[in-house]
Tab-separated table of C-alpha atoms in Angstrom:
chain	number	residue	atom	x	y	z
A	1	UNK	CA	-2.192	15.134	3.180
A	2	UNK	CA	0.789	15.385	0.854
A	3	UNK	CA	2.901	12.801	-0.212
A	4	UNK	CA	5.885	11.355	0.806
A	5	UNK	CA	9.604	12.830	-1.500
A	6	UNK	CA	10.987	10.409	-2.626
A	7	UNK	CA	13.672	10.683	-5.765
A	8	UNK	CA	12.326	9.942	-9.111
A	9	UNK	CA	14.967	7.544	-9.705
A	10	UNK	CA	18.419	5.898	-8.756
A	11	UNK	CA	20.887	3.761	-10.472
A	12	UNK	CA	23.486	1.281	-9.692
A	13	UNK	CA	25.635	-1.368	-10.990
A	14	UNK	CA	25.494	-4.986	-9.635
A	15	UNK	CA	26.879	-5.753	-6.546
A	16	UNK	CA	26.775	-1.806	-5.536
A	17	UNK	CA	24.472	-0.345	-2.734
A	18	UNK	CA	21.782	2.164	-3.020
A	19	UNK	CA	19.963	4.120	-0.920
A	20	UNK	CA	16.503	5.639	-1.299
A	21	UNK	CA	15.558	8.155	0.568
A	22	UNK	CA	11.892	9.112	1.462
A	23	UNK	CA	11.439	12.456	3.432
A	24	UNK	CA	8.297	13.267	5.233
A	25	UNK	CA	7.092	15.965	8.239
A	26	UNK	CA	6.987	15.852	11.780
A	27	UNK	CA	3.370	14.619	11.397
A	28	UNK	CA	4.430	11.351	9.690
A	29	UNK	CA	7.653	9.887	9.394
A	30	UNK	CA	9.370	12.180	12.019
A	31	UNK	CA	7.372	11.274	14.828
A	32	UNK	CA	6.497	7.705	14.509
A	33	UNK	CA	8.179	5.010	13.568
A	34	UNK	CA	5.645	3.193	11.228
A	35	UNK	CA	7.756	3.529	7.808
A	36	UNK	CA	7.412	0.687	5.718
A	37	UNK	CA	8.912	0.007	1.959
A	38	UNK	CA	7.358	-1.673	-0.801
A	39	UNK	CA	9.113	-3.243	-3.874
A	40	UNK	CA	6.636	-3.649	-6.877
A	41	UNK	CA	8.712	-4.887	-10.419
A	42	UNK	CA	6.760	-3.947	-13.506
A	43	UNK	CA	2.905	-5.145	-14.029
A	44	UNK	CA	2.887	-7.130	-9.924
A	45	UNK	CA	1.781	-5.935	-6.880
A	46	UNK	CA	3.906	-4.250	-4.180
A	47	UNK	CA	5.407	-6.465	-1.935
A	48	UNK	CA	6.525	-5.599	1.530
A	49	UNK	CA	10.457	-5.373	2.068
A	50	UNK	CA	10.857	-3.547	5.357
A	51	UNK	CA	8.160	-2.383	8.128
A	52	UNK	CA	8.571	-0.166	11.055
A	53	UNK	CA	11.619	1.635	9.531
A	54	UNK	CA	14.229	-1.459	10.097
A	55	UNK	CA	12.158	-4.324	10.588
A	56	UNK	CA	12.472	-7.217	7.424
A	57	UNK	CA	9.346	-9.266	6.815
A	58	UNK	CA	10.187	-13.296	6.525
A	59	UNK	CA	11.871	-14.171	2.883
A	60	UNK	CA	13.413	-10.476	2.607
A	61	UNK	CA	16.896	-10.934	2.348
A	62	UNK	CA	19.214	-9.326	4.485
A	63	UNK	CA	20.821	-7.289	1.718
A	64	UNK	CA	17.658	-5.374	2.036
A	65	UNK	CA	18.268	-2.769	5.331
A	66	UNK	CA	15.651	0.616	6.579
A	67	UNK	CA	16.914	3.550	8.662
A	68	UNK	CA	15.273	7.166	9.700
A	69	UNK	CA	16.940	9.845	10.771
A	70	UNK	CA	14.714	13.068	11.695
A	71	UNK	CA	12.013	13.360	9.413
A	72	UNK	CA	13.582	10.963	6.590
A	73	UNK	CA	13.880	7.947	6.244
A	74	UNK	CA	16.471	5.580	3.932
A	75	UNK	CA	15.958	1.865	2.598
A	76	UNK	CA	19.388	0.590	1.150
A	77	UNK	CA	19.669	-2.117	-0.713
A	78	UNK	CA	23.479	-3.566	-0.577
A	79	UNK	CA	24.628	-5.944	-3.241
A	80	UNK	CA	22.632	-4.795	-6.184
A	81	UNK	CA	20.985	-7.647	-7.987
A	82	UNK	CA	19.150	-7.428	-11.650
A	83	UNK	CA	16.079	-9.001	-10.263
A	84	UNK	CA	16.040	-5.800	-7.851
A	85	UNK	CA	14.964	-3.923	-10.054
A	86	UNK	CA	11.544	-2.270	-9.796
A	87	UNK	CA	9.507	0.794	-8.304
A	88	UNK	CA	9.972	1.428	-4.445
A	89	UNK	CA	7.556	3.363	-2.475
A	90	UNK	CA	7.875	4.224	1.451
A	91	UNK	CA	4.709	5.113	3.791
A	92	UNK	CA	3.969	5.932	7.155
A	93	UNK	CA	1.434	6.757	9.673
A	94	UNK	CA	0.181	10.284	10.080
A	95	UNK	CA	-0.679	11.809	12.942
A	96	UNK	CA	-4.343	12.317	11.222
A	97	UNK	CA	-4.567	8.467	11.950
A	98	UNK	CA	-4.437	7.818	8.015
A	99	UNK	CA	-1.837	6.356	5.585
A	100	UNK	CA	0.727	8.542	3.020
A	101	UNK	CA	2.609	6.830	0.413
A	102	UNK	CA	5.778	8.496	-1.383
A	103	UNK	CA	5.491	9.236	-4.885
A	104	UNK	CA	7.796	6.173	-5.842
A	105	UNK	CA	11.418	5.620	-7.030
A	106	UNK	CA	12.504	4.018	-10.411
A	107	UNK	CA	15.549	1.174	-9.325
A	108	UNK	CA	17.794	0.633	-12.533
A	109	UNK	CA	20.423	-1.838	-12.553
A	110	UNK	CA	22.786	-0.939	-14.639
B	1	UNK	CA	-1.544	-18.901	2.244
B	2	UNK	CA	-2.981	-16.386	2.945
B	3	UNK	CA	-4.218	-14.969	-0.457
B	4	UNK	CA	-6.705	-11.879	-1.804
B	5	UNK	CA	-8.088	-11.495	-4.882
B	6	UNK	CA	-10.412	-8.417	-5.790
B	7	UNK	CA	-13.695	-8.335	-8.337
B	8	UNK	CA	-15.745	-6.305	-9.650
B	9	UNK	CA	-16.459	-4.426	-12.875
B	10	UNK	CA	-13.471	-3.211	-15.431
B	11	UNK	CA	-15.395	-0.208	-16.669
B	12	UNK	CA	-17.613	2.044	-14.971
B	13	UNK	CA	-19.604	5.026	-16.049
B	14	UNK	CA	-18.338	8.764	-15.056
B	15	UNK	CA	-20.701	9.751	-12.456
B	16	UNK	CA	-21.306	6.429	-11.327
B	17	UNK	CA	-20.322	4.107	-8.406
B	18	UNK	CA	-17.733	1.944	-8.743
B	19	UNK	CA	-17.877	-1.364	-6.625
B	20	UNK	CA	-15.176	-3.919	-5.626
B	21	UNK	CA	-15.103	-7.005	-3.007
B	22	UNK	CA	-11.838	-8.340	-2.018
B	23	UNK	CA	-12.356	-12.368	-1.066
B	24	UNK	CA	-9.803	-13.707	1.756
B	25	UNK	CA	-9.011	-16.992	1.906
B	26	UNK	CA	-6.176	-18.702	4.335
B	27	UNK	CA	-6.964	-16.147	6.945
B	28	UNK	CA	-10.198	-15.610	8.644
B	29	UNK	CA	-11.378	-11.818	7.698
B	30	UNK	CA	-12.238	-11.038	11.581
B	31	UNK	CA	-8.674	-12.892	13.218
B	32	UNK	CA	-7.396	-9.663	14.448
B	33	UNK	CA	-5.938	-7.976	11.111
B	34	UNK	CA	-7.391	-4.328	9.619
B	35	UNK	CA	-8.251	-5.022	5.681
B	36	UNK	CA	-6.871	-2.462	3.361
B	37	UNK	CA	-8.073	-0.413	-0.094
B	38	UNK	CA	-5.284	1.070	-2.316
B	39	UNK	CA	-5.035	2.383	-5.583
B	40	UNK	CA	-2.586	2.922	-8.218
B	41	UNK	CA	-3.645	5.156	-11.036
B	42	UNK	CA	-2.023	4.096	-14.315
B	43	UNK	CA	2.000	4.776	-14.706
B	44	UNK	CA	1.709	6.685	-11.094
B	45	UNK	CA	1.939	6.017	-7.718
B	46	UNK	CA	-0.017	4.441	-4.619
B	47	UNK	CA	-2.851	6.128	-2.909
B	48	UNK	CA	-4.269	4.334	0.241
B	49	UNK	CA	-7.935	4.559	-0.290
B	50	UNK	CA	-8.942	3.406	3.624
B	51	UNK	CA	-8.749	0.312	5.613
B	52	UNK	CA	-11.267	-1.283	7.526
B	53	UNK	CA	-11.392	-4.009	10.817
B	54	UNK	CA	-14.067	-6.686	11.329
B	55	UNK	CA	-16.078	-4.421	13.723
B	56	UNK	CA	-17.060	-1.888	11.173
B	57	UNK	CA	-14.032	0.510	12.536
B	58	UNK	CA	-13.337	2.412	9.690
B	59	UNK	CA	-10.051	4.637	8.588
B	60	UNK	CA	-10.353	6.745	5.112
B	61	UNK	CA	-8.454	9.047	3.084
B	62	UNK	CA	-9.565	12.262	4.058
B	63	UNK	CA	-9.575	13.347	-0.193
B	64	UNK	CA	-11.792	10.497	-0.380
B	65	UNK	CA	-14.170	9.884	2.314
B	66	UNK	CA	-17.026	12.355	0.992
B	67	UNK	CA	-17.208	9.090	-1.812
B	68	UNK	CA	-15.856	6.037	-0.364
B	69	UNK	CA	-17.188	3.683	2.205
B	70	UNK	CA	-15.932	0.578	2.990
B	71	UNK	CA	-17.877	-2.590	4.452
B	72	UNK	CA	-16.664	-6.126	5.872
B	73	UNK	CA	-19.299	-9.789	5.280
B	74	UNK	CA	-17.714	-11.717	7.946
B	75	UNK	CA	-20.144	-14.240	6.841
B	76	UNK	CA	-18.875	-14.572	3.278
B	77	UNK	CA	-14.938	-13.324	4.733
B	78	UNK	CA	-14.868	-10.393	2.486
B	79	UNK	CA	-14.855	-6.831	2.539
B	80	UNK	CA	-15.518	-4.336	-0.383
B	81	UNK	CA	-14.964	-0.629	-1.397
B	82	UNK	CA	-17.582	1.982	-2.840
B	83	UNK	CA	-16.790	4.794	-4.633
B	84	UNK	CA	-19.256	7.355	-5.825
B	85	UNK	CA	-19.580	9.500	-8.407
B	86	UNK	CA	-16.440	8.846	-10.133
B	87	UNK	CA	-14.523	10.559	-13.044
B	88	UNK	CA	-11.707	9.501	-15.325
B	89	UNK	CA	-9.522	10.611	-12.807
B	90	UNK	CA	-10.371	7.710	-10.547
B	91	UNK	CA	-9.540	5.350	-13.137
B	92	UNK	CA	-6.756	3.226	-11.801
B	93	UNK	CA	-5.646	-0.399	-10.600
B	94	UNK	CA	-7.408	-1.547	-7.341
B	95	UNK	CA	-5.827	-3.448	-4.649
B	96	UNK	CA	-6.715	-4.817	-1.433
B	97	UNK	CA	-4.453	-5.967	1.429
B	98	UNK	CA	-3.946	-7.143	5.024
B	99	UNK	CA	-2.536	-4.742	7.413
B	100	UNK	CA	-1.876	-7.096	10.522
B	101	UNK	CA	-1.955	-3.833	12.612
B	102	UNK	CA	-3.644	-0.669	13.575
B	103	UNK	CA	-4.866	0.227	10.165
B	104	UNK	CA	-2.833	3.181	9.508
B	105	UNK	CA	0.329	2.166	9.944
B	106	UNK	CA	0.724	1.586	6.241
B	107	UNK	CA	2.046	-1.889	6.795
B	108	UNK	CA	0.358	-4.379	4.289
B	109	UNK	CA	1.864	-7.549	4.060
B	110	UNK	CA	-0.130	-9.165	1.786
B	111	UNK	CA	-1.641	-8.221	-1.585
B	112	UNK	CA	-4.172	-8.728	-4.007
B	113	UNK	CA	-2.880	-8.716	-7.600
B	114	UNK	CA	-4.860	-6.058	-8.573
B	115	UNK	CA	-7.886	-5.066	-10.269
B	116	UNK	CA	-7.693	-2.106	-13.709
B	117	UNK	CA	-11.052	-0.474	-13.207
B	118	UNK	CA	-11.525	2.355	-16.115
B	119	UNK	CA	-13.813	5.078	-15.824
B	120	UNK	CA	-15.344	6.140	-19.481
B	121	UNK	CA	-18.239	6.570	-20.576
């Protein structure tokens, strides 16, 4: 199974919005709708942020939003804080019944 | 609070079999959830290694499952991961999590802090 695309990195300046985007195949992400996104700062664990493309896990705040459209899906972050910063991975199902992860995106805060 | 914490050797001989046990406390280990392995080779991504529920059903990477199996002690409310015959290129940070659903819907919502487990010999 391959990995998920994701973009190396993205930037933005606080209080902006960014979007990730995390593009998969009809086996994965286009056909089911079992995307979650992890946020993992520097030497800590990934931490769940969104599950089942739009859904936030208690303690996530709102600024923190999932969407898919075809066989991509998008977390956005509105309001850029510092303490956002951090890698961000997406995964899915597959239709192998196993688990894909992207290859992780680099959030700078400028 | 539900919390995880994985053990088990830092270094392990190429060729050899690498062994880790995640403990679970603040959640009983056979309530319902699937019990995840994942890996995160050093200054690279995640790799889900396989996830397992408290019957024995078993899900695995299909790059991996020729060398991993994955096991669940109810009675001790832990579950572990084998790997066999390792090389450098298995040397990476261990975690194990809580998937509170069908174990492959890449949902883990809570996380072990991690384990660095180096292969050399």
């Amino acid at each position: 199974q391959s990995a998920l695309t994701q973009p190396p990195s993205v930037s933005g300046s606080p209080g902006q919005s960014v979007t990730i985007s995390c593009t998969g195949t009809s086996s994965d992400v286009g056909s089911y709708n079992r995307v979650s996104w992890y946020q993992q700062p520097p030497g800590t664990a990934p931490k769940l942020v969104i599950y089942e493309v739009s859904y936030r896990p208690s303690g996530v705040p709102d600024r923190f939003s999932g969407s898919k459209s075809g066989n991509t899906a998008s977390l956005t972050i509105s309001g850029l804080q510092a303490e956002d910063e951090g890698d961000y991975y997406c995964s899915s199902y597959t239709s192998s019944t196993t688990v894909v992860f992207g290859g992780g995106t680099k959030l700078t805060v400028l | 609070q539900v919390q995880l914490q994985e053990s088990g050797p830092g270094l392990v001989k190429p060729s050899e079999t690498l062994s880790l046990t995640c403990a679970v406390s603040g959640c009983s280990i056979s309530s319902g959830y699937y019990w995840g392995w994942i890996r995160q080779p050093p200054g690279k991504g995640l790799e889900w290694i396989g996830s397992i529920y408290h019957s024995g059903t078993t899900y695995y990477n299909p790059s991996l499952k020729s060398r991993v199996t994955i096991s669940v002690d109810t009675s001790k409310n832990h579950f572990s991961v084998k790997l066999s015959s390792v090389t450098a290129a298995d040397t990476a940070v261990y975690y194990c999590a809580r998937d509170p659903y069908g174990g492959t819907w890449g949902h883990f919502d809570y996380w072990g802090q991690g384990t660095l487990v180096t292969v050399s010999s």
